[in-house]
Amino acid sequence: MALSFAVVASSSSIMCKAINANNQSHLQDLSYIKRAALVSDKSAGFTSPHPNFGCVIVTPSVEVVGEGYLYAQGTKPAEVLAVEAAGERCRGATAYVNMEPGDCHGDDTAVSALVQAGISRAVIGMRHPLQHLRGNAIRALRSQGLQVDVLGEDMQSKLVEEARKACLLVNLPFVHRAASRVPFSVLKYAMTLDGKIAASSGHAAWISSKLSRNRVFELRGRSDAIIVGGNTVRRDNPRLTARHGGGHMPIRIVLSQSLDLPEEANLWDLSDVSTVVVTQRGARRSFQRYLASKGVEVVEFDILNPRDVMEYFHDRGYLSILWECGGTLAASAISSGVIHKVFAFVAPKIIGGKNAPSPVGELGMVEMSQALDLIDVCFEQIGPDMLISGFLQPIPDLTPTIPSEDETFAIDPTVAPFETSIIFFYKTWDLYGAFSNFSPHPIQMPDEDGNYVTWISVEHYYQANKFIGVSNPLAQECIDKIKSAKSPEEAARMGRLTQRRQPHLVRSDWESVKIDVMYRALKCKFSIYPHLNSMLLSTAGSVLVEASPHDLFWGGGRDGEGLNYLGRLLMKLRSEFLGESSAASENTCIAL
Ligand SMILES: NC(=O)C1=CN([C@@H]2O[C@H](COP(=O)(O)OP(=O)(O)OC[C@H]3O[C@@H](n4cnc5c(N)ncnc54)[C@H](OP(=O)(O)O)[C@@H]3O)[C@@H](O)[C@H]2O)C=CC1
Ligand SMILES: Nc1c(N[C@@H]2O[C@H](COP(=O)(O)O)[C@@H](O)[C@H]2O)[nH]c(=O)[nH]c1=O
């Protein structure tokens, strides 16, 4: 009896130890996945319109040996950076990634970096939200013999849900993009304790403290664009720049129906960043021309309502918008259902005033029971102020709603990804995103002396070509800078900014050679990457359209009014590759 008790006691203590060890490793997994999410956030603002990716590599002896995050599209994937940092210590280690790698266009750099380094297990915070990428990397890793655990699928508990949420939050704008037709929008305002955003006179500088305003700069730096209404421009003459030294500058958007805006305004100074004015069709044509002469883009809508405007910016690739307007526009945006989160800075001061404006105007509600309740509310003290934030709409959970392409096919084999004969492409993570100039495929092109030079992307090469052959040392400086730009977006920004600010540095024949420059670069790209070549050939019979709503030269425009030169060049190349064209392959001078 005594003996059997001893046996039971010792086996239960072994079981307890095993359970404790399991719990311990479970908690470790969750803490490292949260760390991967935190690491991925280091480049917030810069990665857009791409997701934030972070990777942490941990050895079996529980030592972090490598970390990495994606800086911007086209730069090294997080997994590659983490593997490089960890070196030999990757063997048998676990890689934690906040999101499944999005290996687009047959480019499996992230997955093969983990496999080749000898990683034996991967823990994944969430599947990729885009349908055509979702599950691909997980399948590839498993097929290479790695153990892959996905939070919420292979690991489940209340704590797992918390960690999964951390991964969702760090890519919320991207997740929203996958789930809806509008960007993720945050309404931010500063109000007094008696609920005013300005004095009765309209004066509002400043309600919140300097510390709070610095926090706003940081919020701006994480956004793609800042929006205000016409009244705020007239009253405050804001700059709306991110002045926290973080580097990323969101564009500024003004919504004005009347276009009764001042001739002189800080927002028309485009030296740091551009401004887009959105207005009603036909409003003050002469002022539209005036804005255009200053380089401010004007976009007209038949009726200016926030939902249409947001759908438009969604189509332009914007993921996150910060609304810094007054109560009139804020009410209209909330009523249209386009505001997802609120940041309210409350300052401990009272201004009074029956007519002093408040943060949200008329919503048409008459009973307090109709009030909108915020979800996941946070309170944070910032200097003397209180920051109250929360969601107006639930965070989309993509797990059950977006089946992968394979899953869809299993349900209904007749469902094809594209039912029409037009193939649209634009952002590089779209299904045919590899057709974009911004796709991360380096090309080798001959320089003026015939020596081959490598360019990180077609966009790098195209932008730099604007300044080639100009006998001004600044032009060469500009080429060098574009060449080493970290991402195609950065190269495009540099090229366009210099073209706008220093037009004398642009080669005089640019307008007549630019199609040819693009054609040569595309020809190289689709010749040296076999998988891109097959992808292009696989579209035979379909019209290719670059779905840029605003680039009316290279893109198709909002309503098909664009010239779609990029689509045309790709179709021309496709027919050449298919041998259907009699055009001599060396003759790069084309007439479209
Ligand atoms: N403390 C704070 O956080 C902030 C305070 N303020 C203060 O608020 C006051 C301005 O508030 P408010 O008048 O509400 O300013 P808004 O920024 O809300 O501007 C309202 C204007 O937006 C334009 N608009 C375009 N489309 C719409 C639409 N669908 N619905 C509504 N408006 C639209 C119109 O411009 P148009 O007339 O040109 O056609 C309209 O007059 C100022 O005193 C400013 O200092 C402003 C921002 C933040
Ligand atoms: N008054 C007020 C805010 N007002 C917002 O900031 C804008 C001015 O931005 P900028 O010109 O870049 O400094 C202004 O037009 C309005 O949108 N913000 C705050 O955080 N706290 C404040 O007390």
Short mmCIF file of N, CA and C in Angstrom, two decimals, residues 188-197 207-209 212 216 342-350 359 378-389:
data_model
loop_
_atom_site.label_atom_id
_atom_site.label_comp_id
_atom_site.label_asym_id
_atom_site.label_seq_id
_atom_site.Cartn_x
_atom_site.Cartn_y
_atom_site.Cartn_z
N LYS A 188 -9.34 62.19 -34.24
CA LYS A 188 -8.60 62.70 -33.08
C LYS A 188 -9.03 64.13 -32.82
N TYR A 189 -9.25 64.46 -31.55
CA TYR A 189 -9.51 65.86 -31.21
C TYR A 189 -9.01 66.16 -29.81
N ALA A 190 -8.83 67.46 -29.55
CA ALA A 190 -8.44 67.91 -28.21
C ALA A 190 -9.59 68.76 -27.69
N MET A 191 -10.07 68.44 -26.49
CA MET A 191 -11.19 69.24 -25.97
C MET A 191 -10.96 69.62 -24.51
N THR A 192 -11.66 70.69 -24.11
CA THR A 192 -11.57 71.13 -22.72
C THR A 192 -12.45 70.21 -21.88
N LEU A 193 -12.34 70.36 -20.59
CA LEU A 193 -13.12 69.51 -19.69
C LEU A 193 -14.62 69.75 -19.90
N ASP A 194 -15.00 70.94 -20.38
CA ASP A 194 -16.42 71.19 -20.65
C ASP A 194 -16.78 70.90 -22.11
N GLY A 195 -15.97 70.08 -22.76
CA GLY A 195 -16.35 69.53 -24.06
C GLY A 195 -16.29 70.49 -25.23
N LYS A 196 -15.35 71.46 -25.21
CA LYS A 196 -15.23 72.40 -26.34
C LYS A 196 -13.91 72.16 -27.07
N ILE A 197 -13.96 72.31 -28.40
CA ILE A 197 -12.72 72.15 -29.17
C ILE A 197 -12.17 73.52 -29.60
N ILE A 207 -5.40 73.78 -26.77
CA ILE A 207 -6.22 73.18 -25.71
C ILE A 207 -5.37 72.16 -24.97
N SER A 208 -4.77 71.27 -25.73
CA SER A 208 -3.98 70.22 -25.08
C SER A 208 -2.53 70.68 -24.87
N SER A 209 -1.84 69.95 -24.00
CA SER A 209 -0.47 70.33 -23.63
C SER A 209 0.52 69.98 -24.76
N SER A 212 0.97 66.32 -25.18
CA SER A 212 -0.12 65.68 -25.95
C SER A 212 0.06 65.97 -27.43
N VAL A 216 0.45 63.64 -30.81
CA VAL A 216 -0.29 63.76 -32.07
C VAL A 216 0.67 63.67 -33.26
N VAL A 342 -11.40 56.43 -32.05
CA VAL A 342 -11.39 57.82 -31.59
C VAL A 342 -10.25 58.01 -30.59
N PHE A 343 -9.53 59.10 -30.75
CA PHE A 343 -8.53 59.52 -29.76
C PHE A 343 -8.98 60.88 -29.25
N ALA A 344 -9.41 60.97 -28.00
CA ALA A 344 -9.85 62.25 -27.44
C ALA A 344 -8.86 62.70 -26.37
N PHE A 345 -8.21 63.81 -26.60
CA PHE A 345 -7.32 64.39 -25.58
C PHE A 345 -8.18 65.35 -24.75
N VAL A 346 -8.29 65.09 -23.46
CA VAL A 346 -9.13 65.94 -22.62
C VAL A 346 -8.22 66.76 -21.71
N ALA A 347 -8.32 68.09 -21.84
CA ALA A 347 -7.43 68.96 -21.04
C ALA A 347 -8.20 69.49 -19.82
N PRO A 348 -7.54 69.52 -18.68
CA PRO A 348 -8.24 69.96 -17.47
C PRO A 348 -8.39 71.48 -17.45
N LYS A 349 -9.22 72.02 -18.35
CA LYS A 349 -9.51 73.44 -18.37
C LYS A 349 -10.94 73.65 -18.85
N ILE A 350 -11.50 74.78 -18.47
CA ILE A 350 -12.89 75.06 -18.84
C ILE A 350 -12.93 76.38 -19.60
N PRO A 359 -16.62 68.53 -30.29
CA PRO A 359 -15.89 67.64 -31.21
C PRO A 359 -16.76 66.96 -32.26
N CYS A 378 -9.30 52.73 -23.65
CA CYS A 378 -8.04 52.89 -22.90
C CYS A 378 -7.97 54.30 -22.33
N PHE A 379 -7.41 54.42 -21.15
CA PHE A 379 -7.21 55.73 -20.54
C PHE A 379 -5.71 55.89 -20.30
N GLU A 380 -5.21 57.02 -20.69
CA GLU A 380 -3.76 57.22 -20.51
C GLU A 380 -3.53 58.67 -20.11
N GLN A 381 -2.74 58.88 -19.07
CA GLN A 381 -2.45 60.27 -18.69
C GLN A 381 -1.24 60.75 -19.48
N ILE A 382 -1.38 61.91 -20.12
CA ILE A 382 -0.24 62.48 -20.85
C ILE A 382 -0.02 63.87 -20.28
N GLY A 383 1.02 64.03 -19.47
CA GLY A 383 1.22 65.32 -18.78
C GLY A 383 -0.05 65.65 -18.03
N PRO A 384 -0.59 66.86 -18.20
CA PRO A 384 -1.80 67.22 -17.44
C PRO A 384 -3.08 66.67 -18.08
N ASP A 385 -2.99 66.13 -19.31
CA ASP A 385 -4.20 65.73 -20.04
C ASP A 385 -4.51 64.25 -19.87
N MET A 386 -5.72 63.91 -20.24
CA MET A 386 -6.12 62.50 -20.26
C MET A 386 -6.43 62.13 -21.71
N LEU A 387 -5.82 61.05 -22.17
CA LEU A 387 -6.12 60.57 -23.52
C LEU A 387 -7.08 59.39 -23.39
N ILE A 388 -8.26 59.54 -23.96
CA ILE A 388 -9.24 58.44 -23.94
C ILE A 388 -9.38 57.94 -25.38
N SER A 389 -9.12 56.65 -25.55
CA SER A 389 -9.23 56.12 -26.91
C SER A 389 -10.08 54.85 -26.90
#
